[in-house]
mmCIF file of C-alpha atoms in Angstrom:
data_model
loop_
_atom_site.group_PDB
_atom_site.id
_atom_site.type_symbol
_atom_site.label_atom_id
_atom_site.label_comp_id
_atom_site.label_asym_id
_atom_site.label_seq_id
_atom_site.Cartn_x
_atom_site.Cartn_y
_atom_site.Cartn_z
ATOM 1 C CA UNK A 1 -19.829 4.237 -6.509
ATOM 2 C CA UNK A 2 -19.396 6.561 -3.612
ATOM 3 C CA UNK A 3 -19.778 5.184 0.167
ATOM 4 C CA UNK A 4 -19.698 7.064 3.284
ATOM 5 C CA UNK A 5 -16.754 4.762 4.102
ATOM 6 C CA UNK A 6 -14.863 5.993 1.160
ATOM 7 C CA UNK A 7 -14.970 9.032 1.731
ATOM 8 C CA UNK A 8 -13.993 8.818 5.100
ATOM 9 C CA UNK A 9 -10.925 6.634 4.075
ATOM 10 C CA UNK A 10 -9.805 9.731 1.590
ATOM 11 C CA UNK A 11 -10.788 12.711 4.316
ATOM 12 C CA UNK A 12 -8.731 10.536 7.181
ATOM 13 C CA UNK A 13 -5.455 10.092 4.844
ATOM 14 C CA UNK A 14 -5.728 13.582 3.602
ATOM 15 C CA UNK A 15 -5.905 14.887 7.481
ATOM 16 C CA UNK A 16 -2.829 12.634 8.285
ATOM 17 C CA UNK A 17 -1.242 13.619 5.140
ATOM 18 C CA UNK A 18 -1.790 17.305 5.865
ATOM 19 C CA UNK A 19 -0.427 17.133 9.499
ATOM 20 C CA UNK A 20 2.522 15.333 7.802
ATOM 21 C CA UNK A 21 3.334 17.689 6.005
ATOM 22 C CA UNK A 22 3.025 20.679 8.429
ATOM 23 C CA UNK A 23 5.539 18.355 10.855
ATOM 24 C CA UNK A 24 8.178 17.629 7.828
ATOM 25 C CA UNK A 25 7.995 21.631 7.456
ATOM 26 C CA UNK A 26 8.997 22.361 11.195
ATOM 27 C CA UNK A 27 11.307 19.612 11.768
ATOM 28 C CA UNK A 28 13.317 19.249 9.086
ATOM 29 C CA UNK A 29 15.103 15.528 8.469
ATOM 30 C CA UNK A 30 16.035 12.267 9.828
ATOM 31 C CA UNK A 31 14.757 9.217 11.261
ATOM 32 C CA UNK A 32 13.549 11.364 14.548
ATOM 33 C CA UNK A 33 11.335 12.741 12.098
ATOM 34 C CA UNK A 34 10.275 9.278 11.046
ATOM 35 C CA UNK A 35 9.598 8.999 14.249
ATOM 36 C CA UNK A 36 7.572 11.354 15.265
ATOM 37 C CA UNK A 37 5.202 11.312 11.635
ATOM 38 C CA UNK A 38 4.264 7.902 12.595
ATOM 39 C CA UNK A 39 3.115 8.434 15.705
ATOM 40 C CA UNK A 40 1.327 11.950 15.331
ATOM 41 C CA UNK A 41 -0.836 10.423 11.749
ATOM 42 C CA UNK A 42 -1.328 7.276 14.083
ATOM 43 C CA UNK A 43 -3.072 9.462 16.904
ATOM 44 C CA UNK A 44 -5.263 11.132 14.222
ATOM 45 C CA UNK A 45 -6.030 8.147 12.298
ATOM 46 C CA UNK A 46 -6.882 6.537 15.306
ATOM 47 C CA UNK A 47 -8.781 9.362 17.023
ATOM 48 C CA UNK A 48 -10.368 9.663 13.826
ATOM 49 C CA UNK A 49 -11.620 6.195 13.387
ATOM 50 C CA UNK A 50 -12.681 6.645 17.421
ATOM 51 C CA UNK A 51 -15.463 9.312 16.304
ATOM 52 C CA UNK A 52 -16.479 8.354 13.280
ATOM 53 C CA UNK A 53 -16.677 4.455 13.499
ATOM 54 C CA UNK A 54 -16.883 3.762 17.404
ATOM 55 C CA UNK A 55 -18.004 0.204 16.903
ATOM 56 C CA UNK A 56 -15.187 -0.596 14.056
ATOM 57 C CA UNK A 57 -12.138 -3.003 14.579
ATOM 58 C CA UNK A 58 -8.683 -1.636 14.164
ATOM 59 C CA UNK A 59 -5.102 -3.043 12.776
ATOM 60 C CA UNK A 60 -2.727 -0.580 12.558
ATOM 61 C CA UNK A 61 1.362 -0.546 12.323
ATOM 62 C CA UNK A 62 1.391 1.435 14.955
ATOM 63 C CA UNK A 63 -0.956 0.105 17.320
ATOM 64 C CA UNK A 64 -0.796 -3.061 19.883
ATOM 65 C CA UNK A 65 -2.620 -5.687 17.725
ATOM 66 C CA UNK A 66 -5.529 -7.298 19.358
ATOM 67 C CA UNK A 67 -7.549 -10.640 19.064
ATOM 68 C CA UNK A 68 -11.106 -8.780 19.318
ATOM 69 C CA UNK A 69 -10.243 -7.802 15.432
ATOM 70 C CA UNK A 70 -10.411 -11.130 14.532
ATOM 71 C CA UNK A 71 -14.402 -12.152 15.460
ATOM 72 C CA UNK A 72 -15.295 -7.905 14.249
ATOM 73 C CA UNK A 73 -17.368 -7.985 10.900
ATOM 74 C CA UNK A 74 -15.580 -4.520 10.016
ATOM 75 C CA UNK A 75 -11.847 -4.124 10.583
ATOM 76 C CA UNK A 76 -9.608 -0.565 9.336
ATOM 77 C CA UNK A 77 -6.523 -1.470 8.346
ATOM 78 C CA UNK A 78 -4.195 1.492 8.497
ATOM 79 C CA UNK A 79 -0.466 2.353 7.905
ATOM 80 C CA UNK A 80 0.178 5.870 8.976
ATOM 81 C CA UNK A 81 3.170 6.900 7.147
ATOM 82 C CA UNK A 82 4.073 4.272 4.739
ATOM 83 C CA UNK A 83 8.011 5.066 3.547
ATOM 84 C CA UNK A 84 9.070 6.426 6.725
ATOM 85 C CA UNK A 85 12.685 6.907 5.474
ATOM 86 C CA UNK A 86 11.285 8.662 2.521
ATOM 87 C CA UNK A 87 9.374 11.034 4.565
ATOM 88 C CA UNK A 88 12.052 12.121 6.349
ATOM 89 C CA UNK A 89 14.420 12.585 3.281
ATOM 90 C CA UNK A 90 13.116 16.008 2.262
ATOM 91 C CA UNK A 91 12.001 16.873 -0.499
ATOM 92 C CA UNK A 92 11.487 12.861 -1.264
ATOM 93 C CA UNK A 93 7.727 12.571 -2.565
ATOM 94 C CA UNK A 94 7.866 9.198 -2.439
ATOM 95 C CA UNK A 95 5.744 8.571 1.219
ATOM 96 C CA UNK A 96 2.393 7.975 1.451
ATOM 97 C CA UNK A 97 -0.617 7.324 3.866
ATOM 98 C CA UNK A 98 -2.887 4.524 3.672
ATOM 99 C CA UNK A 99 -6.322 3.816 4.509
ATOM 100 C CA UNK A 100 -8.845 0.654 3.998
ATOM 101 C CA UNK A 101 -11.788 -1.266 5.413
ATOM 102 C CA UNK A 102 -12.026 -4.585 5.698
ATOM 103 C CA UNK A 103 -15.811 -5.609 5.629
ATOM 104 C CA UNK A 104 -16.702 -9.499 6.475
ATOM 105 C CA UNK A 105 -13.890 -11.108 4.359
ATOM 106 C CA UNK A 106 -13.556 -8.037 1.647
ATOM 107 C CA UNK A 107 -11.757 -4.925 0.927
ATOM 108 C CA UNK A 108 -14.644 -2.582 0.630
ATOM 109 C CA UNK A 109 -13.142 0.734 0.995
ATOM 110 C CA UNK A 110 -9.838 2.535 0.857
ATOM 111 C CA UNK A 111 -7.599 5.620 0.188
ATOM 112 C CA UNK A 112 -3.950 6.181 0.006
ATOM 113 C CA UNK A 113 -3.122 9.654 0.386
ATOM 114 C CA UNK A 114 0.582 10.799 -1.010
ATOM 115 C CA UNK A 115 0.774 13.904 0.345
ATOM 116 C CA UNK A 116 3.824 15.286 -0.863
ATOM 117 C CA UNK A 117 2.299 14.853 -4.393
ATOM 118 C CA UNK A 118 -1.072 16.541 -3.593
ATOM 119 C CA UNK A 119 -2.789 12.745 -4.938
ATOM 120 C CA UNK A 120 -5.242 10.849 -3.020
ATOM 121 C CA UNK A 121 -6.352 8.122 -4.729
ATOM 122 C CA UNK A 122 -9.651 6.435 -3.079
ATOM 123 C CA UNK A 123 -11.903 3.849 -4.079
ATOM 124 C CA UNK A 124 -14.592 6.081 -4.571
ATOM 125 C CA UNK A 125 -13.319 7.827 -7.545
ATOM 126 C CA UNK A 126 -10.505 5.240 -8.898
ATOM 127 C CA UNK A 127 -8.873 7.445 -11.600
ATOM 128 C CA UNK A 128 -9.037 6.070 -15.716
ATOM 129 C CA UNK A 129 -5.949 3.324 -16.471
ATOM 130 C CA UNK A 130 -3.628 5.546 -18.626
ATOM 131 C CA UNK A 131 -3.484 3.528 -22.051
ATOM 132 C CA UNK A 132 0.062 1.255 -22.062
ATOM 133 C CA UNK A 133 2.273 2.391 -24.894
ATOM 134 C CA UNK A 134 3.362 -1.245 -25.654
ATOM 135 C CA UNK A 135 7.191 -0.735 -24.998
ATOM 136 C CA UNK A 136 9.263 -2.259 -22.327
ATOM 137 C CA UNK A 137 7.372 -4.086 -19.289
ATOM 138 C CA UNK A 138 8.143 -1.433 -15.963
ATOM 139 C CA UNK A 139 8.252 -3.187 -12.673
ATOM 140 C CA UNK A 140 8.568 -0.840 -9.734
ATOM 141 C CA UNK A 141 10.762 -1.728 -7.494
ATOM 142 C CA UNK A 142 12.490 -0.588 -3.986
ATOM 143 C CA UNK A 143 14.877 2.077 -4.316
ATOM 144 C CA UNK A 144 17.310 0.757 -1.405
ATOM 145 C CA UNK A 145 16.158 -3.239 -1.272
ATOM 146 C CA UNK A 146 15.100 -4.692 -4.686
ATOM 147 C CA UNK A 147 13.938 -8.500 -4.213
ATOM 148 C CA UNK A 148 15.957 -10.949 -5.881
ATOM 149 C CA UNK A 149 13.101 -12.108 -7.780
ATOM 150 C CA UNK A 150 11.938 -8.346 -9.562
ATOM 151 C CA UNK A 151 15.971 -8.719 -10.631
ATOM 152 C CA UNK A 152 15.322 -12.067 -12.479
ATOM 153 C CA UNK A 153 12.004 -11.049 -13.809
ATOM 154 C CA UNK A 154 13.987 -8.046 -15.163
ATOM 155 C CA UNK A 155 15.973 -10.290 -16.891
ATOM 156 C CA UNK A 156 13.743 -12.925 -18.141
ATOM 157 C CA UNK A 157 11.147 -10.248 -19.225
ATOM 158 C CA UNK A 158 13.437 -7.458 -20.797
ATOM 159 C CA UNK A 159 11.760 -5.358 -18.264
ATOM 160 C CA UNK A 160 12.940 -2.017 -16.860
ATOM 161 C CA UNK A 161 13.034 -1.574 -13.516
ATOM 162 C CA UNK A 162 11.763 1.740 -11.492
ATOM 163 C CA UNK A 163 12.557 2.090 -8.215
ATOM 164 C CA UNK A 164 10.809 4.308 -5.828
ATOM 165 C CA UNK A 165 9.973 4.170 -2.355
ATOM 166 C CA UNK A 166 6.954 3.514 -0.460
ATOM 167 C CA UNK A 167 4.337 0.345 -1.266
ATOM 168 C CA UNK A 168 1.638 2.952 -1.779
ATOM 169 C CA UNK A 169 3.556 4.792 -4.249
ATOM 170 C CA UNK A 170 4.368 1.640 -5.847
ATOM 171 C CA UNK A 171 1.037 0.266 -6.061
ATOM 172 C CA UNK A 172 -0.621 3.464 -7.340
ATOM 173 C CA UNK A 173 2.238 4.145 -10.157
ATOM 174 C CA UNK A 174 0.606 1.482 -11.755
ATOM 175 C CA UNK A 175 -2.749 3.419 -11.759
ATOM 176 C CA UNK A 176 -0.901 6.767 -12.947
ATOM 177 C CA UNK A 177 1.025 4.466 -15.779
ATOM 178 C CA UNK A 178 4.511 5.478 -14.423
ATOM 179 C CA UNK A 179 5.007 1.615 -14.453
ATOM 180 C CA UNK A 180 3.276 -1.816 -15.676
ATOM 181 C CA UNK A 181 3.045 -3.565 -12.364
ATOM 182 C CA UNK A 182 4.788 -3.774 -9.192
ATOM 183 C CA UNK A 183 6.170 -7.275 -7.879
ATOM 184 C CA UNK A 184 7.009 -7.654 -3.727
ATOM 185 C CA UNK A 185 8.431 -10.813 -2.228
ATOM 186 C CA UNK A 186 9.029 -10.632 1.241
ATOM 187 C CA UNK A 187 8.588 -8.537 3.956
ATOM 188 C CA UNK A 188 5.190 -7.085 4.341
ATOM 189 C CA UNK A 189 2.010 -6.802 6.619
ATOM 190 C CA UNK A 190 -1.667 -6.085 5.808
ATOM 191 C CA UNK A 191 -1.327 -2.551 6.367
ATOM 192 C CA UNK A 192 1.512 -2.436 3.496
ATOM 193 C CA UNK A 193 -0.919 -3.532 0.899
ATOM 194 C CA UNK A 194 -4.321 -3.503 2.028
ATOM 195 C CA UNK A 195 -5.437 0.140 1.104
ATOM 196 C CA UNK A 196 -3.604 0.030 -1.953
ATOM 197 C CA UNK A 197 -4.837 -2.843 -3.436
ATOM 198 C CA UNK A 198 -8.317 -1.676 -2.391
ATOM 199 C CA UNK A 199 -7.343 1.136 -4.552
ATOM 200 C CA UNK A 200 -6.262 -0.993 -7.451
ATOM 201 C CA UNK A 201 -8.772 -2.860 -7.444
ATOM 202 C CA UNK A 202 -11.289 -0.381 -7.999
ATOM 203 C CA UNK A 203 -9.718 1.189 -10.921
ATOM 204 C CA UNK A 204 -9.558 -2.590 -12.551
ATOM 205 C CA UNK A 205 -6.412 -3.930 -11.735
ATOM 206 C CA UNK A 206 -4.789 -6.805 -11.203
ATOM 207 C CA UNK A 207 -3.980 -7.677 -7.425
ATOM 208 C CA UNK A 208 -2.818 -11.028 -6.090
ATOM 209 C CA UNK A 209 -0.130 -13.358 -4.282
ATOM 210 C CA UNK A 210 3.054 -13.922 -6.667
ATOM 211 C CA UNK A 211 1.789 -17.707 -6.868
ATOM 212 C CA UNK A 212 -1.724 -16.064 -8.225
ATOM 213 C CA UNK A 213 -3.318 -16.869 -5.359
ATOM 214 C CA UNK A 214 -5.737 -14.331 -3.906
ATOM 215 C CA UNK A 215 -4.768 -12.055 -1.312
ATOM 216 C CA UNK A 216 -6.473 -12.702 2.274
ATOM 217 C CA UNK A 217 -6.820 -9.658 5.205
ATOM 218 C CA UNK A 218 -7.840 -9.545 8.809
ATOM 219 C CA UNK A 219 -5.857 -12.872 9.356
ATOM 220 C CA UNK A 220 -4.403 -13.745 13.024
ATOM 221 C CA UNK A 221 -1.195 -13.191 11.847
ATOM 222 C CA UNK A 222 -1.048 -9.820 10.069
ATOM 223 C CA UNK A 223 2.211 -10.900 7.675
ATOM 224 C CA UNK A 224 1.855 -11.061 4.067
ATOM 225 C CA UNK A 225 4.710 -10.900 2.624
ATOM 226 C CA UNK A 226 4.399 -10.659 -1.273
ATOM 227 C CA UNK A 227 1.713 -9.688 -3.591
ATOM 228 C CA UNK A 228 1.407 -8.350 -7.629
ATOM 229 C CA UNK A 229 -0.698 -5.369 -8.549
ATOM 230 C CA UNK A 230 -0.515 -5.029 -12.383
ATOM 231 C CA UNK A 231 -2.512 -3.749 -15.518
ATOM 232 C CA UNK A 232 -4.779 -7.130 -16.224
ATOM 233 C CA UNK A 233 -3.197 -7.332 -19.616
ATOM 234 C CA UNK A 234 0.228 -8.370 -18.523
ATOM 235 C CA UNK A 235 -1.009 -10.482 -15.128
ATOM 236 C CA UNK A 236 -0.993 -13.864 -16.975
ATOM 237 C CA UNK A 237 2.601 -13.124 -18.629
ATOM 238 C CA UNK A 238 3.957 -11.728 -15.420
ATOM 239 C CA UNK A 239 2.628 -15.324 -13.361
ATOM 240 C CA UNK A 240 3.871 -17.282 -15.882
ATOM 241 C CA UNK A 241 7.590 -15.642 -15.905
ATOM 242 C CA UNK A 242 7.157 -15.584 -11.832
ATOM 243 C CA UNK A 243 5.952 -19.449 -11.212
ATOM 244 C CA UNK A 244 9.549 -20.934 -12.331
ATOM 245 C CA UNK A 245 11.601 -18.724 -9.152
ATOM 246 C CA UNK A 246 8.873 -19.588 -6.763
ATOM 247 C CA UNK A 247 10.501 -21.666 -3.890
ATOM 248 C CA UNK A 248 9.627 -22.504 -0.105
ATOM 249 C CA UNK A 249 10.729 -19.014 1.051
ATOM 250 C CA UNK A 250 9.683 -15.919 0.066
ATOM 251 C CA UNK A 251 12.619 -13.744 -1.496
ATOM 252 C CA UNK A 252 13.534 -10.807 1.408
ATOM 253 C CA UNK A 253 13.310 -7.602 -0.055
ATOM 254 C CA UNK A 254 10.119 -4.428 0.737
#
């Protein structure tokens, strides 16, 4: 169902998204680049957020984080550019803005934008789960960092793994059926997941910790460092082969 928050989520990452693109265009490469995206999508989010939601709570990447978040009843959690060194890789696609409200305990709202693409995926119009072919089980996984534990599951599922960049794009693969699910351990904040699980849960996905429990936002400490976002036909197979590697630390890894 459409909300007004919803579609603000999708017409804020589309705006960063655009400008991201325009700035990519003129500047060319490199982690300046990086740079420079973050902080130019952070001003508009932010500025953005400023005159459309005054009285809202912010967390964002690129923002000092404050306590007055924590006792708010509505809190955006943002992540500019999301794959920063795949944004300044041209012509890497693999980047992505994200977008989601937090509303008294819930992920109510959210949009990640991947601009290089031309796809916005929002909550208000989650797109149809393409049908699974029933072959191989295909994990996404980072391109440059792949956690240990996606490289067991690889080998105690016969699973394929597909790396790509960017949580977002990771997340929302699994709503375009590129892959089956996407496994992180290690290494992540709110802002990494929050919008795209908002996503994925709209369109009827699976979203969780890697231990199956659930996944928790707005928290004084903004680090949450693994979650699963699958089809919900595979989530109780994927646990299952996942519980055995579980161990005190969390495997490092994007």
């Amino acid at each position: 169902m459409a909300t007004e928050d919803g579609r603000l989520a999708a017409e804020l990452a589309t705006d960063a998204g655009r400008l991201l693109l325009t700035l990519r265009a003129a500047r060319g490469a490199g982690r300046a680049l990086g740079a420079e995206g973050d902080r130019s999508a952070n001003e508009l989010l932010i500025r953005g957020l400023r005159d459309h939601r005054p009285a809202d709570a912010v967390l964002s990447e690129e923002s000092a984080d404050t306590a007055q978040r924590l006792s708010a009843d509505r809190v955006w959690i943002i992540d500019p550019l999301d794959g920063t060194r795949e944004y300044g890789e041209p012509p890497r696609r693999d980047w992505a803005v994200h977008v989601a409200l937090w509303e008294r305990g819930q992920l109510t709202a959210g949009a990640v934008a991947l601009p290089a693409m031309n796809v916005v995926h929002g909550t208000d119009d989650p797109a149809p789960l393409v049908p699974r072919d029933g072959g191989r089980l295909r994990i996404a996984v980072s391109r440059s960092r792949p956690p240990a534990l996606v490289e067991k599951l690889a080998v105690d599922l016969d699973a394929e793994l597909v790396a790509m960049g960017s949580a977002g794009v990771k997340a929302t693969a699994v709503l375009r059926g590129e892959v089956d699910a996407y496994v992180h351990a290690g290494g992540q904040y709110e802002w990494d997941s929050a919008a795209p699980v908002a996503v994925a849960r709209a369109a009827g996905l699976f979203c969780s910790r890697i231990d199956g429990s659930p996944l928790r936002y707005n928290q004084p400490d903004p680090k949450l460092p693994d979650l699963v976002v699958c089809r919900p036909e595979v989530a109780d197979e994927l646990l299952a082969a996942i519980a055995p590697h579980l161990g005190p630390d969390p495997e490092p890894g994007r």
